[in-house]
PDB file of C-alpha atoms in Angstrom:
ATOM      1  CA  UNK A   1      83.458 119.962  95.442  1.00 74.00           C
ATOM      2  CA  UNK A   2      80.345 119.500  97.624  1.00 79.00           C
ATOM      3  CA  UNK A   3      77.540 117.585  95.937  1.00 85.00           C
ATOM      4  CA  UNK A   4      74.059 119.006  95.453  1.00 83.00           C
ATOM      5  CA  UNK A   5      71.994 115.818  95.841  1.00 86.00           C
ATOM      6  CA  UNK A   6      72.093 112.504  97.644  1.00 87.00           C
ATOM      7  CA  UNK A   7      72.280 110.829  94.240  1.00 89.00           C
ATOM      8  CA  UNK A   8      75.478 112.728  93.438  1.00 90.00           C
ATOM      9  CA  UNK A   9      76.867 111.899  96.885  1.00 91.00           C
ATOM     10  CA  UNK A  10      76.160 108.198  96.277  1.00 92.00           C
ATOM     11  CA  UNK A  11      77.874 108.322  92.877  1.00 93.00           C
ATOM     12  CA  UNK A  12      80.960 109.910  94.451  1.00 93.00           C
ATOM     13  CA  UNK A  13      80.978 107.320  97.239  1.00 94.00           C
ATOM     14  CA  UNK A  14      80.694 104.463  94.746  1.00 94.00           C
ATOM     15  CA  UNK A  15      83.607 105.912  92.751  1.00 94.00           C
ATOM     16  CA  UNK A  16      85.754 105.931  95.897  1.00 94.00           C
ATOM     17  CA  UNK A  17      84.815 102.365  96.727  1.00 93.00           C
ATOM     18  CA  UNK A  18      85.584 101.221  93.176  1.00 92.00           C
ATOM     19  CA  UNK A  19      89.018 102.881  93.358  1.00 91.00           C
ATOM     20  CA  UNK A  20      90.123 100.591  96.185  1.00 90.00           C
ATOM     21  CA  UNK A  21      93.100  98.528  95.084  1.00 75.00           C
ATOM     22  CA  UNK A  22      94.056 100.669  92.089  1.00 64.00           C
ATOM     23  CA  UNK A  23      97.249 102.145  93.551  1.00 62.00           C
ATOM     24  CA  UNK A  24     100.506 102.004  91.622  1.00 52.00           C
ATOM     25  CA  UNK A  25     102.660  99.021  92.492  1.00 50.00           C
ATOM     26  CA  UNK A  26     105.976 100.693  93.388  1.00 56.00           C
ATOM     27  CA  UNK A  27     107.179  98.429  96.224  1.00 56.00           C
ATOM     28  CA  UNK A  28     109.146 101.066  98.148  1.00 58.00           C
ATOM     29  CA  UNK A  29     106.317 103.306  99.406  1.00 60.00           C
ATOM     30  CA  UNK A  30     104.062 100.293  99.836  1.00 68.00           C
ATOM     31  CA  UNK A  31     106.721  98.762 102.072  1.00 80.00           C
ATOM     32  CA  UNK A  32     106.967 102.000 104.052  1.00 84.00           C
ATOM     33  CA  UNK A  33     103.190 101.981 104.546  1.00 89.00           C
ATOM     34  CA  UNK A  34     103.453  98.485 106.028  1.00 88.00           C
ATOM     35  CA  UNK A  35     106.210  99.668 108.382  1.00 87.00           C
ATOM     36  CA  UNK A  36     104.032 102.599 109.452  1.00 91.00           C
ATOM     37  CA  UNK A  37     101.073 100.273 110.084  1.00 93.00           C
ATOM     38  CA  UNK A  38     103.213  98.103 112.365  1.00 92.00           C
ATOM     39  CA  UNK A  39     104.262 101.192 114.316  1.00 94.00           C
ATOM     40  CA  UNK A  40     100.679 102.438 114.524  1.00 96.00           C
ATOM     41  CA  UNK A  41      99.488  99.083 115.840  1.00 96.00           C
ATOM     42  CA  UNK A  42     102.235  99.000 118.474  1.00 96.00           C
ATOM     43  CA  UNK A  43     101.398 102.532 119.664  1.00 96.00           C
ATOM     44  CA  UNK A  44      97.634 102.000 119.613  1.00 96.00           C
ATOM     45  CA  UNK A  45      97.264  98.522 121.093  1.00 95.00           C
ATOM     46  CA  UNK A  46     100.464  97.791 123.021  1.00 93.00           C
ATOM     47  CA  UNK A  47     101.501 101.164 124.486  1.00 93.00           C
ATOM     48  CA  UNK A  48      98.333 103.240 124.709  1.00 93.00           C
ATOM     49  CA  UNK A  49      95.953 100.292 125.309  1.00 93.00           C
ATOM     50  CA  UNK A  50      93.264 101.751 123.067  1.00 93.00           C
ATOM     51  CA  UNK A  51      90.306  99.782 121.728  1.00 92.00           C
ATOM     52  CA  UNK A  52      88.660  99.423 118.342  1.00 91.00           C
ATOM     53  CA  UNK A  53      86.567 102.545 118.889  1.00 90.00           C
ATOM     54  CA  UNK A  54      89.476 104.645 117.615  1.00 93.00           C
ATOM     55  CA  UNK A  55      92.290 104.329 115.087  1.00 96.00           C
ATOM     56  CA  UNK A  56      95.888 105.515 115.213  1.00 97.00           C
ATOM     57  CA  UNK A  57      97.639 106.373 111.962  1.00 98.00           C
ATOM     58  CA  UNK A  58     101.141 107.321 110.897  1.00 96.00           C
ATOM     59  CA  UNK A  59     101.982 109.197 107.731  1.00 94.00           C
ATOM     60  CA  UNK A  60     105.361 109.763 106.120  1.00 90.00           C
ATOM     61  CA  UNK A  61     105.963 112.539 103.589  1.00 87.00           C
ATOM     62  CA  UNK A  62     109.153 111.845 101.663  1.00 80.00           C
ATOM     63  CA  UNK A  63     109.527 115.337 100.196  1.00 79.00           C
ATOM     64  CA  UNK A  64     110.089 116.909 103.623  1.00 82.00           C
ATOM     65  CA  UNK A  65     111.025 113.902 105.774  1.00 81.00           C
ATOM     66  CA  UNK A  66     108.178 114.287 108.253  1.00 88.00           C
ATOM     67  CA  UNK A  67     106.466 111.571 110.256  1.00 91.00           C
ATOM     68  CA  UNK A  68     102.849 112.448 111.126  1.00 95.00           C
ATOM     69  CA  UNK A  69     100.791 110.775 113.830  1.00 96.00           C
ATOM     70  CA  UNK A  70      97.053 111.176 114.374  1.00 96.00           C
ATOM     71  CA  UNK A  71      94.228 109.487 116.234  1.00 96.00           C
ATOM     72  CA  UNK A  72      90.498 110.094 115.933  1.00 92.00           C
ATOM     73  CA  UNK A  73      90.363 110.368 119.689  1.00 87.00           C
ATOM     74  CA  UNK A  74      92.677 111.475 122.463  1.00 85.00           C
ATOM     75  CA  UNK A  75      96.375 111.375 121.566  1.00 87.00           C
ATOM     76  CA  UNK A  76      98.531 112.099 124.606  1.00 80.00           C
ATOM     77  CA  UNK A  77     101.160 114.631 123.590  1.00 73.00           C
ATOM     78  CA  UNK A  78     103.481 114.770 126.602  1.00 75.00           C
ATOM     79  CA  UNK A  79     105.638 111.714 125.904  1.00 85.00           C
ATOM     80  CA  UNK A  80     104.639 111.166 122.287  1.00 89.00           C
ATOM     81  CA  UNK A  81     108.128 111.151 120.764  1.00 87.00           C
ATOM     82  CA  UNK A  82     109.382 108.686 123.370  1.00 89.00           C
ATOM     83  CA  UNK A  83     106.315 106.478 122.895  1.00 91.00           C
ATOM     84  CA  UNK A  84     106.785 106.486 119.119  1.00 91.00           C
ATOM     85  CA  UNK A  85     110.409 105.411 119.546  1.00 88.00           C
ATOM     86  CA  UNK A  86     109.255 102.677 121.928  1.00 91.00           C
ATOM     87  CA  UNK A  87     106.544 101.590 119.482  1.00 92.00           C
ATOM     88  CA  UNK A  88     109.151 101.357 116.723  1.00 89.00           C
ATOM     89  CA  UNK A  89     111.386  99.187 118.920  1.00 89.00           C
ATOM     90  CA  UNK A  90     108.432  96.994 119.901  1.00 89.00           C
ATOM     91  CA  UNK A  91     107.608  96.477 116.217  1.00 86.00           C
ATOM     92  CA  UNK A  92     111.259  95.770 115.383  1.00 84.00           C
ATOM     93  CA  UNK A  93     111.570  98.904 113.237  1.00 81.00           C
ATOM     94  CA  UNK A  94     114.469 101.269 112.713  1.00 73.00           C
ATOM     95  CA  UNK A  95     113.596 104.702 111.333  1.00 69.00           C
ATOM     96  CA  UNK A  96     116.212 103.975 108.667  1.00 63.00           C
ATOM     97  CA  UNK A  97     113.728 101.445 107.271  1.00 60.00           C
ATOM     98  CA  UNK A  98     111.888 104.457 105.850  1.00 60.00           C
ATOM     99  CA  UNK A  99     113.798 105.439 102.736  1.00 51.00           C
ATOM    100  CA  UNK A 100     113.573 108.858 101.147  1.00 47.00           C
ATOM    101  CA  UNK A 101     112.308 107.326  97.943  1.00 48.00           C
ATOM    102  CA  UNK A 102     111.843 110.794  96.434  1.00 48.00           C
ATOM    103  CA  UNK A 103     115.573 111.467  96.581  1.00 49.00           C
ATOM    104  CA  UNK A 104     117.294 108.549  94.929  1.00 47.00           C
ATOM    105  CA  UNK A 105     116.728 106.100  97.746  1.00 45.00           C
ATOM    106  CA  UNK A 106     119.149 107.800 100.137  1.00 48.00           C
ATOM    107  CA  UNK A 107     118.761 106.982 103.806  1.00 43.00           C
ATOM    108  CA  UNK A 108     117.039 109.760 105.697  1.00 47.00           C
ATOM    109  CA  UNK A 109     118.077 110.926 109.152  1.00 51.00           C
ATOM    110  CA  UNK A 110     115.556 110.452 111.932  1.00 64.00           C
ATOM    111  CA  UNK A 111     112.387 112.179 110.675  1.00 74.00           C
ATOM    112  CA  UNK A 112     110.709 115.190 112.245  1.00 84.00           C
ATOM    113  CA  UNK A 113     107.617 114.025 114.170  1.00 89.00           C
ATOM    114  CA  UNK A 114     104.394 116.028 113.763  1.00 93.00           C
ATOM    115  CA  UNK A 115     101.543 115.530 116.232  1.00 94.00           C
ATOM    116  CA  UNK A 116      98.529 116.234 114.005  1.00 95.00           C
ATOM    117  CA  UNK A 117      96.116 116.209 116.961  1.00 92.00           C
ATOM    118  CA  UNK A 118      97.977 119.103 118.586  1.00 90.00           C
ATOM    119  CA  UNK A 119      96.913 121.543 115.857  1.00 84.00           C
ATOM    120  CA  UNK A 120      93.980 119.789 114.228  1.00 83.00           C
ATOM    121  CA  UNK A 121      91.262 120.703 116.694  1.00 75.00           C
ATOM    122  CA  UNK A 122      87.993 118.766 116.501  1.00 75.00           C
ATOM    123  CA  UNK A 123      88.337 115.118 115.493  1.00 77.00           C
ATOM    124  CA  UNK A 124      84.608 114.296 115.304  1.00 79.00           C
ATOM    125  CA  UNK A 125      83.774 112.178 112.217  1.00 87.00           C
ATOM    126  CA  UNK A 126      87.377 112.476 111.024  1.00 94.00           C
ATOM    127  CA  UNK A 127      89.159 109.202 110.359  1.00 96.00           C
ATOM    128  CA  UNK A 128      92.798 109.238 111.490  1.00 97.00           C
ATOM    129  CA  UNK A 129      94.120 108.688 107.957  1.00 97.00           C
ATOM    130  CA  UNK A 130      92.109 111.630 106.632  1.00 97.00           C
ATOM    131  CA  UNK A 131      93.258 113.823 109.523  1.00 96.00           C
ATOM    132  CA  UNK A 132      96.798 113.323 108.261  1.00 97.00           C
ATOM    133  CA  UNK A 133      95.842 113.935 104.624  1.00 96.00           C
ATOM    134  CA  UNK A 134      93.972 117.117 105.578  1.00 95.00           C
ATOM    135  CA  UNK A 135      96.928 118.347 107.622  1.00 94.00           C
ATOM    136  CA  UNK A 136      99.418 117.653 104.819  1.00 94.00           C
ATOM    137  CA  UNK A 137      97.291 119.467 102.242  1.00 93.00           C
ATOM    138  CA  UNK A 138      96.902 122.416 104.608  1.00 91.00           C
ATOM    139  CA  UNK A 139     100.692 122.528 104.740  1.00 91.00           C
ATOM    140  CA  UNK A 140     100.589 123.118 100.996  1.00 91.00           C
ATOM    141  CA  UNK A 141     101.221 119.742  99.363  1.00 87.00           C
ATOM    142  CA  UNK A 142      99.132 119.567  96.176  1.00 87.00           C
ATOM    143  CA  UNK A 143      96.994 116.517  95.397  1.00 86.00           C
ATOM    144  CA  UNK A 144      99.199 115.588  92.432  1.00 83.00           C
ATOM    145  CA  UNK A 145     102.150 115.295  94.842  1.00 85.00           C
ATOM    146  CA  UNK A 146     100.420 113.024  97.345  1.00 89.00           C
ATOM    147  CA  UNK A 147     102.167 110.060  95.728  1.00 85.00           C
ATOM    148  CA  UNK A 148     105.113 110.984  97.994  1.00 85.00           C
ATOM    149  CA  UNK A 149     103.010 110.166 101.062  1.00 90.00           C
ATOM    150  CA  UNK A 150     102.615 106.771 102.725  1.00 91.00           C
ATOM    151  CA  UNK A 151     100.032 106.002 105.432  1.00 94.00           C
ATOM    152  CA  UNK A 152      99.854 103.145 107.908  1.00 94.00           C
ATOM    153  CA  UNK A 153      97.019 102.576 110.392  1.00 96.00           C
ATOM    154  CA  UNK A 154      96.345 100.413 113.424  1.00 97.00           C
ATOM    155  CA  UNK A 155      93.248  98.937 111.736  1.00 95.00           C
ATOM    156  CA  UNK A 156      92.216  98.202 108.173  1.00 94.00           C
ATOM    157  CA  UNK A 157      91.445 101.409 106.280  1.00 95.00           C
ATOM    158  CA  UNK A 158      87.768 101.838 105.462  1.00 95.00           C
ATOM    159  CA  UNK A 159      86.682 101.777 101.821  1.00 95.00           C
ATOM    160  CA  UNK A 160      86.256 105.554 101.760  1.00 96.00           C
ATOM    161  CA  UNK A 161      89.751 106.278 103.093  1.00 96.00           C
ATOM    162  CA  UNK A 162      91.303 103.509 101.022  1.00 95.00           C
ATOM    163  CA  UNK A 163      89.474 104.536  97.858  1.00 95.00           C
ATOM    164  CA  UNK A 164      90.349 108.215  98.261  1.00 95.00           C
ATOM    165  CA  UNK A 165      94.015 107.452  98.901  1.00 95.00           C
ATOM    166  CA  UNK A 166      94.134 104.995  95.995  1.00 93.00           C
ATOM    167  CA  UNK A 167      92.758 107.707  93.705  1.00 92.00           C
ATOM    168  CA  UNK A 168      95.733 109.938  94.536  1.00 91.00           C
ATOM    169  CA  UNK A 169      98.320 107.106  94.636  1.00 90.00           C
ATOM    170  CA  UNK A 170      98.853 107.364  98.398  1.00 92.00           C
ATOM    171  CA  UNK A 171     100.269 104.012  99.460  1.00 90.00           C
ATOM    172  CA  UNK A 172      98.551 102.776 102.591  1.00 92.00           C
ATOM    173  CA  UNK A 173      98.244  99.764 104.836  1.00 92.00           C
ATOM    174  CA  UNK A 174      96.284  97.750 105.708  1.00 92.00           C
ATOM    175  CA  UNK A 175      94.148  98.610 102.631  1.00 90.00           C
ATOM    176  CA  UNK A 176      90.441  97.938 102.358  1.00 91.00           C
ATOM    177  CA  UNK A 177      89.094  95.324  99.979  1.00 89.00           C
ATOM    178  CA  UNK A 178      86.466  95.941  97.348  1.00 86.00           C
ATOM    179  CA  UNK A 179      83.067  95.057  98.693  1.00 86.00           C
ATOM    180  CA  UNK A 180      83.869  96.046 102.281  1.00 90.00           C
ATOM    181  CA  UNK A 181      80.996  97.900 103.905  1.00 90.00           C
ATOM    182  CA  UNK A 182      81.678 101.588 104.654  1.00 92.00           C
ATOM    183  CA  UNK A 183      81.867 102.814 108.210  1.00 90.00           C
ATOM    184  CA  UNK A 184      78.868 104.773 109.462  1.00 90.00           C
ATOM    185  CA  UNK A 185      80.277 108.294 108.896  1.00 93.00           C
ATOM    186  CA  UNK A 186      83.209 109.722 106.942  1.00 95.00           C
ATOM    187  CA  UNK A 187      84.585 113.221 106.337  1.00 93.00           C
ATOM    188  CA  UNK A 188      86.260 114.220 103.063  1.00 93.00           C
ATOM    189  CA  UNK A 189      89.776 115.670 103.577  1.00 94.00           C
ATOM    190  CA  UNK A 190      89.435 118.391 100.914  1.00 90.00           C
ATOM    191  CA  UNK A 191      85.825 119.574 101.034  1.00 88.00           C
ATOM    192  CA  UNK A 192      85.296 118.477 104.679  1.00 89.00           C
ATOM    193  CA  UNK A 193      81.832 117.241 103.738  1.00 90.00           C
ATOM    194  CA  UNK A 194      80.352 114.523 105.952  1.00 91.00           C
ATOM    195  CA  UNK A 195      78.886 111.387 104.391  1.00 92.00           C
ATOM    196  CA  UNK A 196      76.826 108.998 106.508  1.00 92.00           C
ATOM    197  CA  UNK A 197      75.678 105.570 105.412  1.00 92.00           C
ATOM    198  CA  UNK A 198      72.667 103.385 105.947  1.00 86.00           C
ATOM    199  CA  UNK A 199      71.894  99.979 104.488  1.00 79.00           C
ATOM    200  CA  UNK A 200      70.973 101.458 101.129  1.00 79.00           C
ATOM    201  CA  UNK A 201      74.031 103.697 100.695  1.00 89.00           C
ATOM    202  CA  UNK A 202      74.489 107.373 101.490  1.00 92.00           C
ATOM    203  CA  UNK A 203      71.517 108.528 103.552  1.00 90.00           C
ATOM    204  CA  UNK A 204      72.893 111.782 104.955  1.00 89.00           C
ATOM    205  CA  UNK A 205      75.264 114.319 103.460  1.00 89.00           C
ATOM    206  CA  UNK A 206      76.426 117.518 105.135  1.00 88.00           C
ATOM    207  CA  UNK A 207      78.279 120.052 102.993  1.00 80.00           C
ATOM    208  CA  UNK A 208      80.694 122.257 104.950  1.00 66.00           C
ATOM    209  CA  UNK A 209      78.482 122.308 108.010  1.00 58.00           C
ATOM    210  CA  UNK A 210      75.716 124.236 106.241  1.00 65.00           C
ATOM    211  CA  UNK A 211      73.647 122.050 103.969  1.00 72.00           C
ATOM    212  CA  UNK A 212      71.998 118.749 104.780  1.00 79.00           C
ATOM    213  CA  UNK A 213      70.808 116.626 101.875  1.00 84.00           C
ATOM    214  CA  UNK A 214      69.380 113.929 104.094  1.00 78.00           C
ATOM    215  CA  UNK A 215      67.574 113.357 107.346  1.00 63.00           C
ATOM    216  CA  UNK A 216      69.472 114.379 110.465  1.00 52.00           C
TER     217      UNK A 216
END
C-alpha cells in the first residue's frame, strides 16, 4: 500500500533492506536461481554486449514451467529464443538443470519462454527482477505462491529487490548483502510506487504517479 509520508517510506525501505538474506534454505530453487544468473550473464555480457547501465534477468515459475526474461532497457525480440539457447550453451547449462521442484522433482520439458519486455511497456525506473515479478503477479500468481519462483540476474540484486524477494521467499541470485547501498531509484512491483534515495535515505517518493512526498 502506498505510504503517506517520507518517514513511512523510509521505514518500509529499511524493512526491505533488513529482510535481505532471510530466504528459506531449500537448495533446489536456490540452485535454479544460480543457473538462471549464469544464463542472464551470458545473454547480457557475452551475446548482447550490454554494459552495467542495464540488467538482464531470468525468472522461472515452477507451477507453470515458464522461463521469463526481462531487461530494464532494450531487449531485442527477433532472435530471443535462439539467443537464450546460445546463452545456455555458453554457460554450460541444459534446460533439464531446472527441475520442476513443485511437482516431485520430475524433469520438465523445455520451458515456455516469455519475453516480459514485449508486453511490459515502459521500463523506466523498473529493475529487471521487479519487471518479472510484476508480470508474474499480473498473470495471477498470488504473493503467497511466489516461493515457486526463482530469479537470476546478470548483476548483483540491489537491496530493495533482494529484500522484497526474500520477504516472499523468492530464491534469487546473486543476492544483495546487508549493508549494501540502495540504487538511486526503485519501483515496487505491487504498488508501483517509486522510491528514490539520497545520502540520508529515502528523499523522494511517488505514489502511483500522482503524489510526491519529496522534492522532484
